[in-house]
mmCIF file of C-alpha atoms in Angstrom:
data_model
loop_
_atom_site.group_PDB
_atom_site.id
_atom_site.type_symbol
_atom_site.label_atom_id
_atom_site.label_comp_id
_atom_site.label_asym_id
_atom_site.label_seq_id
_atom_site.Cartn_x
_atom_site.Cartn_y
_atom_site.Cartn_z
ATOM 1 C CA UNK A 15 23.208 5.907 -0.267
ATOM 2 C CA UNK A 16 24.214 7.882 2.821
ATOM 3 C CA UNK A 17 26.678 10.646 3.609
ATOM 4 C CA UNK A 18 28.920 8.852 6.113
ATOM 5 C CA UNK A 19 32.395 8.171 4.709
ATOM 6 C CA UNK A 20 36.050 8.072 5.602
ATOM 7 C CA UNK A 21 38.013 11.235 4.788
ATOM 8 C CA UNK A 22 41.697 11.604 5.691
ATOM 9 C CA UNK A 23 41.574 8.444 7.762
ATOM 10 C CA UNK A 24 38.513 9.137 9.889
ATOM 11 C CA UNK A 25 34.783 8.816 9.537
ATOM 12 C CA UNK A 26 32.891 11.980 8.607
ATOM 13 C CA UNK A 27 29.237 12.915 8.487
ATOM 14 C CA UNK A 28 28.994 15.057 5.381
ATOM 15 C CA UNK A 29 31.898 17.487 5.961
ATOM 16 C CA UNK A 30 32.156 17.103 9.735
ATOM 17 C CA UNK A 31 34.515 14.688 11.498
ATOM 18 C CA UNK A 32 32.757 12.515 14.057
ATOM 19 C CA UNK A 33 35.714 12.987 16.418
ATOM 20 C CA UNK A 34 35.051 16.738 16.399
ATOM 21 C CA UNK A 35 31.466 16.214 17.517
ATOM 22 C CA UNK A 36 32.439 13.608 20.111
ATOM 23 C CA UNK A 37 34.997 15.962 21.652
ATOM 24 C CA UNK A 38 32.237 18.519 22.256
ATOM 25 C CA UNK A 39 29.195 16.442 23.237
ATOM 26 C CA UNK A 40 30.785 13.252 24.596
ATOM 27 C CA UNK A 41 29.601 9.725 23.893
ATOM 28 C CA UNK A 42 27.300 8.013 23.291
ATOM 29 C CA UNK A 43 25.299 10.222 20.937
ATOM 30 C CA UNK A 44 23.168 9.955 17.800
ATOM 31 C CA UNK A 45 24.298 11.748 14.689
ATOM 32 C CA UNK A 46 22.129 12.478 11.634
ATOM 33 C CA UNK A 47 22.856 13.696 8.115
ATOM 34 C CA UNK A 48 20.605 16.348 6.599
ATOM 35 C CA UNK A 49 21.778 15.503 3.077
ATOM 36 C CA UNK A 50 20.815 11.848 3.529
ATOM 37 C CA UNK A 51 17.371 12.699 4.891
ATOM 38 C CA UNK A 52 16.668 15.050 2.010
ATOM 39 C CA UNK A 53 17.994 12.652 -0.606
ATOM 40 C CA UNK A 54 15.949 9.708 0.640
ATOM 41 C CA UNK A 55 12.798 11.815 0.762
ATOM 42 C CA UNK A 56 13.371 13.044 -2.786
ATOM 43 C CA UNK A 57 14.087 9.576 -4.170
ATOM 44 C CA UNK A 58 10.838 8.334 -2.638
ATOM 45 C CA UNK A 59 8.680 11.234 -3.800
ATOM 46 C CA UNK A 60 10.200 11.127 -7.289
ATOM 47 C CA UNK A 61 8.809 7.590 -7.600
ATOM 48 C CA UNK A 62 5.295 9.067 -7.543
ATOM 49 C CA UNK A 63 5.899 12.044 -9.778
ATOM 50 C CA UNK A 64 2.889 12.751 -11.962
ATOM 51 C CA UNK A 65 0.418 11.109 -9.570
ATOM 52 C CA UNK A 66 -1.833 12.552 -6.899
ATOM 53 C CA UNK A 67 0.214 11.349 -3.931
ATOM 54 C CA UNK A 68 0.695 12.587 -0.372
ATOM 55 C CA UNK A 69 3.830 11.358 1.408
ATOM 56 C CA UNK A 70 3.365 11.363 5.184
ATOM 57 C CA UNK A 71 6.601 10.682 7.053
ATOM 58 C CA UNK A 72 6.087 8.203 9.887
ATOM 59 C CA UNK A 73 7.116 9.979 13.081
ATOM 60 C CA UNK A 74 7.390 6.739 15.028
ATOM 61 C CA UNK A 75 10.619 5.966 13.161
ATOM 62 C CA UNK A 76 12.312 9.161 14.372
ATOM 63 C CA UNK A 77 10.355 12.050 15.844
ATOM 64 C CA UNK A 78 13.157 14.475 16.650
ATOM 65 C CA UNK A 79 11.846 17.991 15.961
ATOM 66 C CA UNK A 80 14.818 18.915 13.787
ATOM 67 C CA UNK A 81 14.409 15.749 11.705
ATOM 68 C CA UNK A 82 10.693 16.338 11.232
ATOM 69 C CA UNK A 83 11.198 20.016 10.417
ATOM 70 C CA UNK A 84 13.863 19.104 7.851
ATOM 71 C CA UNK A 85 11.324 16.867 6.107
ATOM 72 C CA UNK A 86 8.484 19.373 6.529
ATOM 73 C CA UNK A 87 10.593 21.873 4.580
ATOM 74 C CA UNK A 88 10.764 19.305 1.775
ATOM 75 C CA UNK A 89 6.958 19.116 1.692
ATOM 76 C CA UNK A 90 6.355 16.019 3.811
ATOM 77 C CA UNK A 91 3.180 15.308 5.706
ATOM 78 C CA UNK A 92 3.100 13.205 8.880
ATOM 79 C CA UNK A 93 1.810 9.810 9.904
ATOM 80 C CA UNK A 94 1.193 9.899 13.667
ATOM 81 C CA UNK A 95 0.051 7.346 16.248
ATOM 82 C CA UNK A 96 -0.541 9.474 19.362
ATOM 83 C CA UNK A 97 -1.563 12.902 20.579
ATOM 84 C CA UNK A 98 2.071 13.493 21.490
ATOM 85 C CA UNK A 99 3.134 12.872 17.912
ATOM 86 C CA UNK A 100 0.354 15.203 16.724
ATOM 87 C CA UNK A 101 1.755 17.940 18.948
ATOM 88 C CA UNK A 102 5.268 17.183 17.713
ATOM 89 C CA UNK A 103 4.310 17.235 14.016
ATOM 90 C CA UNK A 104 2.540 20.570 14.362
ATOM 91 C CA UNK A 105 5.454 22.040 16.340
ATOM 92 C CA UNK A 106 7.810 20.944 13.561
ATOM 93 C CA UNK A 107 5.793 22.855 10.978
ATOM 94 C CA UNK A 108 3.746 20.119 9.307
ATOM 95 C CA UNK A 109 0.295 21.523 8.508
ATOM 96 C CA UNK A 110 -2.706 19.719 9.982
ATOM 97 C CA UNK A 111 -4.112 19.099 6.520
ATOM 98 C CA UNK A 112 -1.118 16.837 5.826
ATOM 99 C CA UNK A 113 -1.434 14.737 8.995
ATOM 100 C CA UNK A 114 -2.828 11.191 9.099
ATOM 101 C CA UNK A 115 -3.666 9.634 12.473
ATOM 102 C CA UNK A 116 -2.980 5.876 12.646
ATOM 103 C CA UNK A 117 -2.738 3.455 15.579
ATOM 104 C CA UNK A 118 -4.948 0.881 17.299
ATOM 105 C CA UNK A 119 -5.526 2.662 20.607
ATOM 106 C CA UNK A 120 -6.567 6.254 19.939
ATOM 107 C CA UNK A 121 -8.067 7.827 23.035
ATOM 108 C CA UNK A 122 -10.982 10.244 22.888
ATOM 109 C CA UNK A 123 -8.871 13.187 24.035
ATOM 110 C CA UNK A 124 -6.468 12.517 21.161
ATOM 111 C CA UNK A 125 -9.357 12.233 18.703
ATOM 112 C CA UNK A 126 -10.694 15.571 19.914
ATOM 113 C CA UNK A 127 -7.310 17.243 19.618
ATOM 114 C CA UNK A 128 -6.933 15.969 16.059
ATOM 115 C CA UNK A 129 -10.429 17.139 15.127
ATOM 116 C CA UNK A 130 -9.769 20.548 16.679
ATOM 117 C CA UNK A 131 -6.795 21.209 14.402
ATOM 118 C CA UNK A 132 -8.413 19.663 11.313
ATOM 119 C CA UNK A 133 -6.178 16.720 10.417
ATOM 120 C CA UNK A 134 -6.477 15.162 6.983
ATOM 121 C CA UNK A 135 -7.562 11.652 7.916
ATOM 122 C CA UNK A 136 -8.142 9.149 10.704
ATOM 123 C CA UNK A 137 -7.058 5.587 9.925
ATOM 124 C CA UNK A 138 -9.572 3.649 12.030
ATOM 125 C CA UNK A 139 -8.588 0.154 13.123
ATOM 126 C CA UNK A 140 -11.700 -1.321 14.790
ATOM 127 C CA UNK A 141 -15.446 -0.907 15.177
ATOM 128 C CA UNK A 142 -15.167 0.196 18.838
ATOM 129 C CA UNK A 143 -12.728 2.912 17.744
ATOM 130 C CA UNK A 144 -15.102 3.926 14.947
ATOM 131 C CA UNK A 145 -17.982 4.248 17.413
ATOM 132 C CA UNK A 146 -15.865 6.343 19.772
ATOM 133 C CA UNK A 147 -14.749 8.648 16.961
ATOM 134 C CA UNK A 148 -18.336 9.057 15.789
ATOM 135 C CA UNK A 149 -19.367 10.079 19.306
ATOM 136 C CA UNK A 150 -16.492 12.557 19.656
ATOM 137 C CA UNK A 151 -17.142 14.081 16.225
ATOM 138 C CA UNK A 152 -20.898 14.434 16.852
ATOM 139 C CA UNK A 153 -20.138 16.113 20.175
ATOM 140 C CA UNK A 154 -18.069 18.662 18.285
ATOM 141 C CA UNK A 155 -20.701 19.010 15.538
ATOM 142 C CA UNK A 156 -18.151 17.773 13.007
ATOM 143 C CA UNK A 157 -17.543 14.866 10.667
ATOM 144 C CA UNK A 158 -14.289 12.958 10.977
ATOM 145 C CA UNK A 159 -12.646 11.969 7.649
ATOM 146 C CA UNK A 160 -12.049 8.233 7.920
ATOM 147 C CA UNK A 161 -10.265 5.446 6.095
ATOM 148 C CA UNK A 162 -10.829 2.038 7.650
ATOM 149 C CA UNK A 163 -7.664 0.015 8.045
ATOM 150 C CA UNK A 164 -8.345 -3.346 6.461
ATOM 151 C CA UNK A 165 -6.215 -6.347 7.357
ATOM 152 C CA UNK A 166 -5.707 -8.250 4.077
ATOM 153 C CA UNK A 167 -4.297 -11.397 5.753
ATOM 154 C CA UNK A 168 -1.033 -11.179 3.816
ATOM 155 C CA UNK A 169 2.163 -12.396 5.463
ATOM 156 C CA UNK A 170 4.872 -9.845 4.732
ATOM 157 C CA UNK A 171 7.623 -12.330 5.561
ATOM 158 C CA UNK A 172 9.374 -9.910 7.931
ATOM 159 C CA UNK A 173 10.178 -10.332 11.635
ATOM 160 C CA UNK A 174 7.081 -11.479 13.505
ATOM 161 C CA UNK A 175 7.251 -8.477 15.834
ATOM 162 C CA UNK A 176 6.886 -6.026 12.933
ATOM 163 C CA UNK A 177 4.360 -7.920 10.795
ATOM 164 C CA UNK A 178 0.954 -6.244 10.830
ATOM 165 C CA UNK A 179 -1.079 -7.686 7.940
ATOM 166 C CA UNK A 180 -1.869 -11.232 9.118
ATOM 167 C CA UNK A 181 -5.210 -12.283 10.573
ATOM 168 C CA UNK A 182 -3.581 -12.980 13.963
ATOM 169 C CA UNK A 183 -2.077 -9.489 14.215
ATOM 170 C CA UNK A 184 -3.736 -6.792 16.324
ATOM 171 C CA UNK A 185 -4.019 -4.303 13.486
ATOM 172 C CA UNK A 186 -6.988 -3.431 11.322
ATOM 173 C CA UNK A 187 -10.398 -4.874 10.536
ATOM 174 C CA UNK A 188 -10.439 -8.406 9.124
ATOM 175 C CA UNK A 189 -10.743 -8.614 5.358
ATOM 176 C CA UNK A 190 -13.910 -10.698 5.614
ATOM 177 C CA UNK A 191 -15.655 -8.016 7.692
ATOM 178 C CA UNK A 192 -14.744 -5.028 5.527
ATOM 179 C CA UNK A 193 -18.049 -4.558 3.687
ATOM 180 C CA UNK A 194 -20.055 -4.730 6.918
ATOM 181 C CA UNK A 195 -17.685 -2.292 8.621
ATOM 182 C CA UNK A 196 -18.095 0.266 5.850
ATOM 183 C CA UNK A 197 -21.868 -0.123 6.011
ATOM 184 C CA UNK A 198 -21.695 0.586 9.749
ATOM 185 C CA UNK A 199 -19.496 3.623 9.156
ATOM 186 C CA UNK A 200 -21.816 5.021 6.505
ATOM 187 C CA UNK A 201 -24.679 5.016 9.023
ATOM 188 C CA UNK A 202 -22.759 7.133 11.555
ATOM 189 C CA UNK A 203 -23.443 10.881 11.294
ATOM 190 C CA UNK A 204 -20.044 11.828 12.734
ATOM 191 C CA UNK A 205 -18.104 9.825 10.147
ATOM 192 C CA UNK A 206 -17.173 10.771 6.585
ATOM 193 C CA UNK A 207 -15.849 7.813 4.627
ATOM 194 C CA UNK A 208 -12.958 8.950 2.435
ATOM 195 C CA UNK A 209 -10.865 5.877 1.732
ATOM 196 C CA UNK A 210 -9.206 2.593 2.629
ATOM 197 C CA UNK A 211 -6.032 2.070 4.638
ATOM 198 C CA UNK A 212 -3.701 -0.931 4.554
ATOM 199 C CA UNK A 213 -0.274 -1.549 6.091
ATOM 200 C CA UNK A 214 1.178 -5.058 6.168
ATOM 201 C CA UNK A 215 4.405 -4.571 8.084
ATOM 202 C CA UNK A 216 7.879 -3.144 8.179
ATOM 203 C CA UNK A 217 11.306 -3.917 6.709
ATOM 204 C CA UNK A 218 9.929 -5.705 3.624
ATOM 205 C CA UNK A 219 12.548 -6.873 1.145
ATOM 206 C CA UNK A 220 10.238 -7.883 -1.720
ATOM 207 C CA UNK A 221 7.426 -6.283 -3.706
ATOM 208 C CA UNK A 222 5.353 -9.476 -3.841
ATOM 209 C CA UNK A 223 3.616 -9.102 -0.440
ATOM 210 C CA UNK A 224 2.853 -5.461 -1.211
ATOM 211 C CA UNK A 225 1.384 -6.326 -4.577
ATOM 212 C CA UNK A 226 -0.728 -9.162 -3.160
ATOM 213 C CA UNK A 227 -2.180 -6.857 -0.503
ATOM 214 C CA UNK A 228 -2.700 -3.901 -2.842
ATOM 215 C CA UNK A 229 -4.519 -6.023 -5.428
ATOM 216 C CA UNK A 230 -6.946 -7.190 -2.753
ATOM 217 C CA UNK A 231 -7.480 -3.586 -1.685
ATOM 218 C CA UNK A 232 -8.028 -2.470 -5.290
ATOM 219 C CA UNK A 233 -10.763 -5.101 -5.619
ATOM 220 C CA UNK A 234 -12.275 -3.847 -2.374
ATOM 221 C CA UNK A 235 -12.387 -0.285 -3.727
ATOM 222 C CA UNK A 236 -14.500 -1.504 -6.647
ATOM 223 C CA UNK A 237 -16.793 -3.474 -4.335
ATOM 224 C CA UNK A 238 -17.294 -0.533 -1.979
ATOM 225 C CA UNK A 239 -17.965 1.878 -4.801
ATOM 226 C CA UNK A 240 -20.586 -0.543 -6.109
ATOM 227 C CA UNK A 241 -22.301 -0.228 -2.735
ATOM 228 C CA UNK A 242 -22.322 3.560 -2.988
ATOM 229 C CA UNK A 243 -19.280 4.485 -0.886
ATOM 230 C CA UNK A 244 -17.228 7.410 -2.159
ATOM 231 C CA UNK A 245 -13.762 5.871 -1.924
ATOM 232 C CA UNK A 246 -11.320 8.506 -3.137
ATOM 233 C CA UNK A 247 -8.179 7.926 -1.074
ATOM 234 C CA UNK A 248 -5.996 4.839 -0.862
ATOM 235 C CA UNK A 249 -3.583 4.813 2.086
ATOM 236 C CA UNK A 250 -0.955 2.151 1.378
ATOM 237 C CA UNK A 251 1.159 2.665 4.478
ATOM 238 C CA UNK A 252 4.918 2.203 4.542
ATOM 239 C CA UNK A 253 7.157 -0.788 5.061
ATOM 240 C CA UNK A 254 9.894 -0.673 2.426
ATOM 241 C CA UNK A 255 13.041 -2.130 3.947
ATOM 242 C CA UNK A 256 16.606 -0.908 4.143
ATOM 243 C CA UNK A 257 19.833 -2.975 4.109
ATOM 244 C CA UNK A 258 21.259 -3.403 7.619
ATOM 245 C CA UNK A 259 23.678 -6.210 6.790
ATOM 246 C CA UNK A 260 26.283 -6.242 4.040
ATOM 247 C CA UNK A 261 24.757 -9.513 2.801
ATOM 248 C CA UNK A 262 21.110 -8.408 3.039
ATOM 249 C CA UNK A 263 18.902 -8.831 0.024
ATOM 250 C CA UNK A 264 18.701 -5.430 -1.645
ATOM 251 C CA UNK A 265 15.213 -4.056 -0.898
ATOM 252 C CA UNK A 266 13.035 -2.859 -3.785
ATOM 253 C CA UNK A 267 13.901 0.546 -5.171
ATOM 254 C CA UNK A 268 11.294 3.245 -4.547
ATOM 255 C CA UNK A 269 11.000 3.686 -8.324
ATOM 256 C CA UNK A 270 9.958 0.034 -8.717
ATOM 257 C CA UNK A 271 7.619 0.327 -5.756
ATOM 258 C CA UNK A 272 5.991 3.384 -7.301
ATOM 259 C CA UNK A 273 5.606 1.686 -10.672
ATOM 260 C CA UNK A 274 3.960 -1.336 -9.061
ATOM 261 C CA UNK A 275 1.459 0.874 -7.232
ATOM 262 C CA UNK A 276 0.631 2.753 -10.420
ATOM 263 C CA UNK A 277 0.100 -0.564 -12.233
ATOM 264 C CA UNK A 278 -2.115 -1.998 -9.497
ATOM 265 C CA UNK A 279 -4.112 1.057 -8.444
ATOM 266 C CA UNK A 280 -3.701 3.700 -11.137
ATOM 267 C CA UNK A 281 -7.037 2.885 -12.769
ATOM 268 C CA UNK A 282 -8.896 3.647 -9.529
ATOM 269 C CA UNK A 283 -8.106 7.382 -9.763
ATOM 270 C CA UNK A 284 -7.652 7.565 -5.989
ATOM 271 C CA UNK A 285 -5.290 9.859 -4.188
ATOM 272 C CA UNK A 286 -2.429 7.695 -2.915
ATOM 273 C CA UNK A 287 -1.221 8.225 0.658
ATOM 274 C CA UNK A 288 2.154 6.780 1.659
ATOM 275 C CA UNK A 289 3.767 6.558 5.089
ATOM 276 C CA UNK A 290 7.517 5.860 4.793
ATOM 277 C CA UNK A 291 9.585 6.058 7.963
ATOM 278 C CA UNK A 292 12.530 3.690 8.148
ATOM 279 C CA UNK A 293 13.292 4.212 4.442
ATOM 280 C CA UNK A 294 13.780 7.942 5.068
ATOM 281 C CA UNK A 295 15.550 8.021 8.423
ATOM 282 C CA UNK A 296 17.387 4.722 9.016
ATOM 283 C CA UNK A 297 20.509 5.278 6.929
ATOM 284 C CA UNK A 298 20.522 8.966 7.863
ATOM 285 C CA UNK A 299 21.677 8.243 11.410
ATOM 286 C CA UNK A 300 24.335 6.464 13.436
ATOM 287 C CA UNK A 301 24.939 5.888 17.128
ATOM 288 C CA UNK A 302 28.453 6.917 18.151
ATOM 289 C CA UNK A 303 29.989 5.130 21.127
ATOM 290 C CA UNK A 304 33.361 4.816 22.883
ATOM 291 C CA UNK A 305 35.150 1.634 23.847
ATOM 292 C CA UNK A 306 35.484 1.449 27.652
ATOM 293 C CA UNK A 307 37.195 -1.881 28.187
ATOM 294 C CA UNK A 308 38.408 -5.014 26.445
ATOM 295 C CA UNK A 309 37.605 -8.133 28.441
ATOM 296 C CA UNK A 310 39.012 -11.580 27.677
ATOM 297 C CA UNK A 311 37.035 -14.491 29.080
ATOM 298 C CA UNK A 312 38.040 -17.973 28.017
ATOM 299 C CA UNK A 313 38.080 -17.974 24.241
ATOM 300 C CA UNK A 314 35.871 -14.876 23.923
ATOM 301 C CA UNK A 315 36.791 -11.229 23.680
ATOM 302 C CA UNK A 316 34.267 -8.651 24.807
ATOM 303 C CA UNK A 317 34.438 -5.082 23.546
ATOM 304 C CA UNK A 318 32.556 -3.109 26.201
ATOM 305 C CA UNK A 319 31.254 0.229 24.907
ATOM 306 C CA UNK A 320 29.480 3.102 26.634
ATOM 307 C CA UNK A 321 26.380 2.788 24.452
ATOM 308 C CA UNK A 322 23.779 0.322 25.684
ATOM 309 C CA UNK A 323 20.457 -1.344 24.950
ATOM 310 C CA UNK A 324 18.617 1.599 26.513
ATOM 311 C CA UNK A 325 20.186 3.787 23.800
ATOM 312 C CA UNK A 326 19.706 1.367 20.877
ATOM 313 C CA UNK A 327 17.136 -1.314 21.683
ATOM 314 C CA UNK A 328 16.789 -3.015 18.298
ATOM 315 C CA UNK A 329 19.482 -5.698 18.773
ATOM 316 C CA UNK A 330 17.997 -6.769 22.122
ATOM 317 C CA UNK A 331 14.380 -6.515 20.959
ATOM 318 C CA UNK A 332 14.611 -7.956 17.443
ATOM 319 C CA UNK A 333 18.057 -9.606 17.347
ATOM 320 C CA UNK A 334 18.680 -6.857 14.817
ATOM 321 C CA UNK A 335 21.983 -6.486 12.999
ATOM 322 C CA UNK A 336 23.776 -3.136 12.777
ATOM 323 C CA UNK A 337 27.101 -2.708 11.014
ATOM 324 C CA UNK A 338 29.804 -1.510 13.392
ATOM 325 C CA UNK A 339 32.579 0.717 12.052
ATOM 326 C CA UNK A 340 35.603 2.192 13.811
ATOM 327 C CA UNK A 341 35.725 5.960 13.464
ATOM 328 C CA UNK A 342 39.433 5.762 12.744
ATOM 329 C CA UNK A 343 39.800 4.101 9.354
ATOM 330 C CA UNK A 344 41.599 0.753 9.696
ATOM 331 C CA UNK A 345 44.333 -0.258 7.324
ATOM 332 C CA UNK A 346 43.157 -2.417 4.472
ATOM 333 C CA UNK A 347 45.322 -5.287 5.736
ATOM 334 C CA UNK A 348 44.362 -4.876 9.404
ATOM 335 C CA UNK A 349 43.457 -8.248 10.940
ATOM 336 C CA UNK A 350 39.820 -8.918 11.774
ATOM 337 C CA UNK A 351 39.111 -10.973 14.872
ATOM 338 C CA UNK A 352 35.733 -12.144 16.191
ATOM 339 C CA UNK A 353 34.557 -10.188 19.235
ATOM 340 C CA UNK A 354 31.344 -9.637 21.165
ATOM 341 C CA UNK A 355 30.341 -5.966 21.329
ATOM 342 C CA UNK A 356 28.367 -5.326 24.504
ATOM 343 C CA UNK A 357 27.072 -2.465 26.603
ATOM 344 C CA UNK A 358 27.369 -1.817 30.356
ATOM 345 C CA UNK A 359 23.754 -2.633 31.334
ATOM 346 C CA UNK A 360 23.158 -5.526 33.737
ATOM 347 C CA UNK A 361 21.416 -7.687 31.121
ATOM 348 C CA UNK A 362 22.893 -10.433 28.974
ATOM 349 C CA UNK A 363 20.642 -9.035 26.264
ATOM 350 C CA UNK A 364 22.700 -5.827 26.274
ATOM 351 C CA UNK A 365 24.670 -7.220 23.358
ATOM 352 C CA UNK A 366 25.083 -5.470 20.010
ATOM 353 C CA UNK A 367 27.014 -8.175 18.190
ATOM 354 C CA UNK A 368 28.401 -11.664 18.775
ATOM 355 C CA UNK A 369 31.407 -13.126 16.997
ATOM 356 C CA UNK A 370 31.617 -10.016 14.854
ATOM 357 C CA UNK A 371 34.864 -9.780 12.870
ATOM 358 C CA UNK A 372 36.289 -6.320 13.625
ATOM 359 C CA UNK A 373 39.711 -4.689 13.330
ATOM 360 C CA UNK A 374 41.657 -4.163 16.550
ATOM 361 C CA UNK A 375 39.971 -1.792 19.001
ATOM 362 C CA UNK A 376 41.333 -0.204 22.169
ATOM 363 C CA UNK A 377 39.819 1.655 25.108
ATOM 364 C CA UNK A 378 38.974 5.204 24.046
ATOM 365 C CA UNK A 379 38.394 4.303 20.395
ATOM 366 C CA UNK A 380 35.175 5.531 18.809
ATOM 367 C CA UNK A 381 32.828 3.206 16.914
ATOM 368 C CA UNK A 382 29.558 3.833 15.139
ATOM 369 C CA UNK A 383 26.488 1.636 14.870
ATOM 370 C CA UNK A 384 25.199 2.202 11.350
ATOM 371 C CA UNK A 385 21.627 2.495 10.080
ATOM 372 C CA UNK A 386 20.458 3.654 13.508
ATOM 373 C CA UNK A 387 18.415 6.689 12.458
ATOM 374 C CA UNK A 388 15.131 4.770 12.635
ATOM 375 C CA UNK A 389 13.838 3.204 15.853
ATOM 376 C CA UNK A 390 16.991 4.241 17.661
ATOM 377 C CA UNK A 391 16.761 7.374 19.785
ATOM 378 C CA UNK A 392 12.974 7.324 19.585
ATOM 379 C CA UNK A 393 12.859 3.972 21.441
ATOM 380 C CA UNK A 394 15.499 4.874 24.028
ATOM 381 C CA UNK A 395 14.905 4.892 27.780
ATOM 382 C CA UNK A 396 16.616 5.706 31.080
ATOM 383 C CA UNK A 397 16.946 2.070 32.132
ATOM 384 C CA UNK A 398 19.688 1.489 34.726
ATOM 385 C CA UNK A 399 19.535 5.210 35.539
ATOM 386 C CA UNK A 400 21.226 6.126 32.263
ATOM 387 C CA UNK A 401 20.392 9.592 30.873
ATOM 388 C CA UNK A 402 18.957 9.992 27.386
ATOM 389 C CA UNK A 403 21.825 10.693 24.997
ATOM 390 C CA UNK A 404 22.276 13.729 22.744
ATOM 391 C CA UNK A 405 21.158 13.877 19.136
ATOM 392 C CA UNK A 406 23.203 15.891 16.647
ATOM 393 C CA UNK A 407 22.167 17.053 13.181
ATOM 394 C CA UNK A 408 24.840 17.787 10.570
ATOM 395 C CA UNK A 409 24.237 20.051 7.589
ATOM 396 C CA UNK A 410 27.260 20.345 5.313
ATOM 397 C CA UNK A 411 30.109 21.690 7.426
ATOM 398 C CA UNK A 412 27.836 22.675 10.333
ATOM 399 C CA UNK A 413 26.304 20.710 13.163
ATOM 400 C CA UNK A 414 23.968 21.378 16.044
ATOM 401 C CA UNK A 415 22.905 19.482 19.141
ATOM 402 C CA UNK A 416 19.176 18.960 18.548
ATOM 403 C CA UNK A 417 18.558 17.123 21.808
ATOM 404 C CA UNK A 418 20.945 17.759 24.685
ATOM 405 C CA UNK A 419 22.168 15.033 26.985
ATOM 406 C CA UNK A 420 19.784 14.608 29.887
ATOM 407 C CA UNK A 421 21.324 15.390 33.263
ATOM 408 C CA UNK A 422 20.969 13.142 36.303
ATOM 409 C CA UNK A 423 18.935 15.828 38.057
ATOM 410 C CA UNK A 424 16.593 16.108 35.070
ATOM 411 C CA UNK A 425 15.849 12.395 35.366
ATOM 412 C CA UNK A 426 14.707 12.977 38.949
ATOM 413 C CA UNK A 427 12.761 16.177 38.323
ATOM 414 C CA UNK A 428 9.634 14.375 37.112
ATOM 415 C CA UNK A 429 9.404 12.311 40.311
ATOM 416 C CA UNK A 430 8.069 13.259 43.749
ATOM 417 C CA UNK A 431 8.489 11.644 47.155
ATOM 418 C CA UNK A 432 5.245 11.471 49.191
ATOM 419 C CA UNK A 433 5.080 13.518 52.391
ATOM 420 C CA UNK A 434 4.862 10.434 54.618
ATOM 421 C CA UNK A 435 8.444 9.496 53.715
ATOM 422 C CA UNK A 436 11.186 11.324 55.655
ATOM 423 C CA UNK A 437 13.550 13.593 53.737
ATOM 424 C CA UNK A 438 16.783 12.039 52.577
ATOM 425 C CA UNK A 439 19.867 12.681 54.668
#
């Protein structure tokens, strides 16, 4: 459920008309719903009521400070993958003792920064990373709390670019090497073993891959405890999918996900760590864009909008589907004709939809790309010299610009021309 609906013939975010926001900030822009963020977080956490669980929102899905602070106020921790995300989580008000540091390429400076503030856990993905963390921790006369990320060799069945639990993926330590890796970790004075980490991918539409992976991890907990390791935390990652397409298989409900985890791992008496991202933020955001031109070419009609692949990369990167809605509510009997919705970037890949049946659109009309709150603005760029677009957060009948539109001069400010090149003009 989200809080985007037609009221009096036009699309609203909670109690605010999208046209009202567009008239102030221009298009394209991202728009988020506070009520949707809070509801999704509550539905997820309610699934683990009565258990020792820590929910760490995955900043990589949407790291806007206002989004993260909204969730911090609900009690969320943070799952981070860089020193920049550590800085962002702390700035948003998430306490260090609720921060988990994931990612395959942690640098020593980032490890030191995380140790300095006292994060809750490092999810270590390889033996070289483990050795580096041990060295950094010993240099600081500390012990780093570590869960080793174990790759269970389970195919999640999702897009190959977001699968992370197969043996050929770059993530984690192979299942067959887990016992040896923990033995190595136990011998390192800068490392404190606290748990096991597993994450098999993103946008999963079935519980079966989760259950297969979690059962293997539960067996590993028993094996490691038998060897004397104090395994007391079980980090199960994120990955629950959301429906992008009207015909998508309905993903598992958080309540069913929580029940499955309790059934599989409840007897272990471990603290459960969870790292939802997309599930929390995806349906809480849309990208709002204006139609620039209609172009007829042969038997195709192109709807050219001012949003582009640099603003919303998922369709170009993953062939991802996003529902497209006109902001002005169409009549129920309005004809639907197949069109290609494209952006202005000089790439054929700058295409949001092909042969999509939409009601009539005209230059100046507003459209929204739904389910764009995750991996939307956070993946945007300035390709083709296009400024980063604004982000707007709505709360009831109020809204605020939470990232302003980047100016052309601001895009140039980070660059310098060497002194051997003559001044322009």
